[in-house]
XYZ file of C-alpha atoms in Angstrom:
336
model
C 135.094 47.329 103.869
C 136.304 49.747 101.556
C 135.977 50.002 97.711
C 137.803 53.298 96.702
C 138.054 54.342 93.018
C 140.304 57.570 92.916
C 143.582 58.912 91.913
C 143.464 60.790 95.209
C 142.694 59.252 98.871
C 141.755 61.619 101.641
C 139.435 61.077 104.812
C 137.355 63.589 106.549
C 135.111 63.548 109.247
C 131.456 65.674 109.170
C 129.814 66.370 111.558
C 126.006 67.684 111.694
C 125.062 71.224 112.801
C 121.886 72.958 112.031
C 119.387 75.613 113.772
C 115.741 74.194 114.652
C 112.682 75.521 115.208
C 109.333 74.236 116.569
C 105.948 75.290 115.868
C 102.719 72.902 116.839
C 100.399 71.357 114.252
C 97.251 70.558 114.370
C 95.659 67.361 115.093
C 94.879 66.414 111.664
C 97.767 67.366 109.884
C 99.315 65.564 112.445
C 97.264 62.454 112.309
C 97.228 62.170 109.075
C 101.169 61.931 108.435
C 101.225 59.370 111.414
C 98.437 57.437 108.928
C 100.606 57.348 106.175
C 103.484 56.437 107.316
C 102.755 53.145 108.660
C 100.179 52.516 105.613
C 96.944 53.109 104.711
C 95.671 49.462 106.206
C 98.488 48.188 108.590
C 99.053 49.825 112.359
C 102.842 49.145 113.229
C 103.479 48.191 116.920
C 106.918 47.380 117.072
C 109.818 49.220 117.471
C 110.777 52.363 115.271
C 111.844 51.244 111.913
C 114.809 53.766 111.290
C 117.513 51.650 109.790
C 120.286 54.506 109.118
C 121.624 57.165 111.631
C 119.885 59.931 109.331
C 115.932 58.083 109.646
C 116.941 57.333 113.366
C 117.388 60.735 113.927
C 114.007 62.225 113.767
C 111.487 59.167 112.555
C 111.720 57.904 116.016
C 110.951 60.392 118.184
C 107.267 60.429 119.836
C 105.932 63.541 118.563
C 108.382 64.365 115.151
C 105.002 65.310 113.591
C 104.451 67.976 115.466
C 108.030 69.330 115.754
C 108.782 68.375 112.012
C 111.764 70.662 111.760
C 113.869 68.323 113.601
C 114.636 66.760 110.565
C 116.725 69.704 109.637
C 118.882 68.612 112.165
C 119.700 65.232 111.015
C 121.765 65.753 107.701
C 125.211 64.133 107.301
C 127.562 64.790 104.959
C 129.040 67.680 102.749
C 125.691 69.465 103.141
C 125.682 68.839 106.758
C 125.174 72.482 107.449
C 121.879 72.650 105.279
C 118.761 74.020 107.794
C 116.730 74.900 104.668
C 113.500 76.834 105.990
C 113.653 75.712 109.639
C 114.270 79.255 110.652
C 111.213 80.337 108.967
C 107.120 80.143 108.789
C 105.329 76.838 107.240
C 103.857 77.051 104.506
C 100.624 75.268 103.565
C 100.114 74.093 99.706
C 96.239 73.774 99.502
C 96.440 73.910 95.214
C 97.878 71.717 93.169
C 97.213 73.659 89.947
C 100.350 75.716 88.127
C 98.411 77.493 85.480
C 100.690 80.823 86.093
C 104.223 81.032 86.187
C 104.080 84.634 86.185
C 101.527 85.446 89.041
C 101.458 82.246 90.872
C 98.428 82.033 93.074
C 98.648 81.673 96.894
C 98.679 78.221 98.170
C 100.795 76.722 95.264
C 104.129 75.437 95.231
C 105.039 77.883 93.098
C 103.945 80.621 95.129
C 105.693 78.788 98.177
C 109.082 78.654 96.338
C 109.553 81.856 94.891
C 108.919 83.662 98.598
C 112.668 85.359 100.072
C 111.897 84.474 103.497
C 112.541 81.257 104.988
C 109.669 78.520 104.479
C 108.753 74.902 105.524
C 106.711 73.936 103.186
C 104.108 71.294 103.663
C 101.166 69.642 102.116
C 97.501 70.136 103.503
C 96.311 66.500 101.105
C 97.904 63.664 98.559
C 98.781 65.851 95.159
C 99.958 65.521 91.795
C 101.456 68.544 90.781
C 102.213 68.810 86.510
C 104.410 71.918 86.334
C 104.207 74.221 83.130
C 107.266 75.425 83.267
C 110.378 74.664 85.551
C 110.031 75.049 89.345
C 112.701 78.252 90.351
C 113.168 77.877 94.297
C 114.825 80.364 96.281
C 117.563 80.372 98.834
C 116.545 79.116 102.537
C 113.458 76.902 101.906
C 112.125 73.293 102.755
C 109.916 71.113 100.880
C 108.524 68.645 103.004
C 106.407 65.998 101.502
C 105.792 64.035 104.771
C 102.170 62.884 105.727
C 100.923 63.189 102.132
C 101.620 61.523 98.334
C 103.217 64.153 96.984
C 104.017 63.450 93.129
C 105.686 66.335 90.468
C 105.223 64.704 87.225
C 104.268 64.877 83.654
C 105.848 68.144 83.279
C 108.651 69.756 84.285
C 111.496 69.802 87.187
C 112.720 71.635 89.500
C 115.549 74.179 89.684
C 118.227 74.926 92.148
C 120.340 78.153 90.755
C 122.783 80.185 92.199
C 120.561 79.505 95.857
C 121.820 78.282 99.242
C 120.234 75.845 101.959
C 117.312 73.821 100.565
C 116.176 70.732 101.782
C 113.670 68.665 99.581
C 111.944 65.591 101.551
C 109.838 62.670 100.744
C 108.423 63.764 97.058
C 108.384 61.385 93.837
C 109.280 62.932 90.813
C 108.798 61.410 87.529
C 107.946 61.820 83.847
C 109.992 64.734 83.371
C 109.741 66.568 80.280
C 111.744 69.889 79.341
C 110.371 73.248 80.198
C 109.648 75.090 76.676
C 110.734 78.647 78.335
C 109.540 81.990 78.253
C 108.833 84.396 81.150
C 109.202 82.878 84.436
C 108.797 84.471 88.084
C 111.786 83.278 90.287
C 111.234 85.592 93.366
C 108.665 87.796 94.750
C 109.875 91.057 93.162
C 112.007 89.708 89.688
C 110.264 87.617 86.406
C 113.091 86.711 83.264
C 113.190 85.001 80.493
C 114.329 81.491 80.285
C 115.426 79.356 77.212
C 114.103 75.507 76.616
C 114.959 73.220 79.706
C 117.039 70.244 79.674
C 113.912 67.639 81.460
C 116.539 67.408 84.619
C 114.142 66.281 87.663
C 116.557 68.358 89.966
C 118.521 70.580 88.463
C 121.393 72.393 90.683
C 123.255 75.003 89.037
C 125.880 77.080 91.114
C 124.536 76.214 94.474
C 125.550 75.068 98.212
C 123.898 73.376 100.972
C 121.641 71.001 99.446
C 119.393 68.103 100.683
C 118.003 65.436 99.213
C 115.856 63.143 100.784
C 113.727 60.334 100.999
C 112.859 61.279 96.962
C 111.528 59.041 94.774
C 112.464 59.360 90.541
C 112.118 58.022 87.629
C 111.710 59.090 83.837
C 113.239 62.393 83.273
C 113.607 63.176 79.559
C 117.459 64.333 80.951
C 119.444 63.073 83.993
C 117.580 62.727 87.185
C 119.863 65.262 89.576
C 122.454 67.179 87.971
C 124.739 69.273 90.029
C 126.911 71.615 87.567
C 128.789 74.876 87.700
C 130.635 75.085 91.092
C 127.637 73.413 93.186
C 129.005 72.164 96.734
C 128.404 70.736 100.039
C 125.427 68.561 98.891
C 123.970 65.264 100.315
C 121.640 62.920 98.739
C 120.462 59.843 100.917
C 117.553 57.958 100.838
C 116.562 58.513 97.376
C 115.005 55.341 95.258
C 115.842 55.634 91.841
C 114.376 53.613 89.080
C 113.668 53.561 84.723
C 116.385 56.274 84.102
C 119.187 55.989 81.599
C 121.821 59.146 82.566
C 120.660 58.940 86.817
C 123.018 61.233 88.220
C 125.794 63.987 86.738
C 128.105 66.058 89.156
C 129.903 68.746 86.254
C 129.095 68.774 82.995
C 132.152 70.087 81.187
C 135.837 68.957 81.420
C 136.619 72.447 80.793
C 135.475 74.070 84.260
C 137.890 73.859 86.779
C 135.991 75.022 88.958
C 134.136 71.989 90.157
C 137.145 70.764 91.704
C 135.678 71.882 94.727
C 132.568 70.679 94.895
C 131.688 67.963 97.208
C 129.045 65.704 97.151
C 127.744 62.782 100.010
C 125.580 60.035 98.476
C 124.320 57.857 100.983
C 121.408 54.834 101.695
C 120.552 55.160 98.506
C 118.743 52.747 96.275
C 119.607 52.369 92.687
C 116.819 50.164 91.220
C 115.276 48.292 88.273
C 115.943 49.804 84.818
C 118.609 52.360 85.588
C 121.782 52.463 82.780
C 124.575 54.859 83.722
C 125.802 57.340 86.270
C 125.065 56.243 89.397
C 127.046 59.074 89.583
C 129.224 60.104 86.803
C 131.588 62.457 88.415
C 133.795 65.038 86.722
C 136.422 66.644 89.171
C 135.284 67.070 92.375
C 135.093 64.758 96.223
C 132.611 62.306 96.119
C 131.543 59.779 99.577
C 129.685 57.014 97.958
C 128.616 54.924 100.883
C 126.033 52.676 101.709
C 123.987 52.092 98.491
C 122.250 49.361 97.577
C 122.859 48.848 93.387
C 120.766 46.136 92.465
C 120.300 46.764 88.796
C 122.506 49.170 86.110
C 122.633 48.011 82.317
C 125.987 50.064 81.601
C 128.598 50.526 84.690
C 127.189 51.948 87.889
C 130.582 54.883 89.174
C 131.943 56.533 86.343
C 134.721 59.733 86.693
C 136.569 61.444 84.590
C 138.770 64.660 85.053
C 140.867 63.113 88.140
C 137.700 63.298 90.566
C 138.113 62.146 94.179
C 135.298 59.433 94.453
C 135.368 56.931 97.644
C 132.773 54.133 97.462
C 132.755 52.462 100.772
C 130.002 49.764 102.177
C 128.029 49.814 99.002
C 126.467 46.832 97.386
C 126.558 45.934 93.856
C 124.353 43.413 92.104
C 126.270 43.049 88.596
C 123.758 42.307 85.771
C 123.827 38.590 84.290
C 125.216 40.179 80.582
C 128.660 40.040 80.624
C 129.054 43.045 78.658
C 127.521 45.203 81.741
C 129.091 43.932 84.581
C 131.305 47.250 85.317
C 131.018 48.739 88.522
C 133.084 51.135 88.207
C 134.323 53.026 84.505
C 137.531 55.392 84.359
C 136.754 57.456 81.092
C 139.274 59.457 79.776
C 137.404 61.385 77.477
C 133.997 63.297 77.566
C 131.026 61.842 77.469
């Protein structure tokens, strides 16, 4: 079935196309992401639990572990053609500390992020990462959380500006506070200045081909993902969202134009307990809501304003028991 809020109804078919590379792991690495996915005390025997054509793509075959960049094969959606770092090196995070924004030391995330070159980026253990100042990736790079607890919380987000083809996989980010500012590196040879930060968990800002994954948030001080100025082809699917109030924003200002054009795929998601608004609030712009579970909201769940495109097809919606929350959908008129 098909629940379509729009002033506009168009259909498209996407298909996926990405490059892949393989490199072997070794045996640890490897047996310790097999570990953790099925638990820390259970051993699954039974079939492969992939319940959506974008899991069933790479969590069931044999030896994904060792041929992770597979996954950067299985995207659907507007950012279908996202490959993020799969034409690159891996990269190793052995340090959880983020004590310089300015130097960052070799084995950090930070260091990862701010390389030109294409990276995979992976975790060597479980890690809590507090950042000091908002994470600045560059064009081309994967962060892939798989076979470890990854957690970026208690400090600040992360930052996707005027970049190109990242993936981000299977992190939790919470307790997001904003980034005071000051001098920041963003790339290998270039350090600026940046003013205060809003507390966004992901912020994209003028960017294309982004994936987002299997991620886990809750508590930003801001909205959870916003996707402003002119960002396109993006896909998020997969992503459990909880405790938020403002969970999602795609274009911030009735005045620009130019996010008519961008295009956004949100898909298997699952909008939890304690969430309030914008699940997403779209301004302008083609949106493919499909196949989310919304199970709590304490406000409306779809909201659009600025004649947006926004199909919602296959979702479920668990209305809230107050009868002053019960919209699904909300059709404002003015900003908010």
């Amino acid at each position: 079935w098909c629940y379509i809020l729009s002033w506009t109804i168009c259909c498209r078919v996407i298909r996926k196309i990405s490059a892949n590379q393989t490199i072997e792991f070794e045996d640890d690495l490897t047996n310790n992401t097999r570990r953790y996915l099925r638990g820390k005390h259970k051993k699954y025997t039974g079939p492969c639990m992939a319940t959506n054509p974008i899991d069933s793509c790479w969590r069931c075959k044999k030896n994904w572990a060792k041929n992770r960049k597979i996954l950067a094969k299985c995207v659907l959606g507007f950012g279908h053609k996202t490959s993020g770092g799969s034409n690159g090196d891996y990269y190793l995070v052995t340090d959880n500390s983020d004590n310089d924004v300015l130097n960052p030391k070799p084995g950090t995330l930070r260091h990862a992020v701010i390389q030109k070159r294409p990276l995979w980026i992976i975790f060597a253990r479980t890690m809590h990462i507090k950042l000091s100042q908002e994470l600045i990736v560059q064009s081309n790079k994967t962060i892939d959380g798989r076979g470890a607890d990854v957690h970026i919380a208690y400090g600040c987000g992360i930052t996707l500006q005027f970049v190109h083809n990242v993936i981000i996989h299977n992190i939790h980010i919470h307790h997001i506070f904003p980034s005071s500012g000051g001098l920041i590196r963003d790339s290998e040879d270039h350090f600026g200045f940046r003013t205060v930060g809003d507390g966004d968990g992901i912020s994209i800002f003028g960017s294309s081909n982004i994936w987002l994954d299997h991620i886990s948030m809750s508590e930003g001080q801001d909205g959870l993902i916003d996707a402003i100025q002119g960002s396109t082809a993006i896909t998020i699917s997969n992503c459990h969202f909880t405790h938020h109030n403002d969970v999602m924003l795609f274009g911030a200002s009735d005045a620009y134009s130019k996010d008519q054009f961008m295009q956004v795929t949100i898909a298997f998601n699952h909008f939890g307990k304690e969430l309030i608004q914008r699940m997403p609030r779209c301004r302008w712009g083609f949106f493919h809501v499909v196949n989310n579970d919304y199970t709590h909201w304490k406000m409306y769940a779809i909201g659009g304003s600025m004649h947006p495109t926004i199909i919602s097809q296959g979702n479920r919606f668990i209305a809230p028991h107050d009868l002053n929350a019960k919209e699904v959908n909300q059709n404002r008129l003015q900003p908010c």
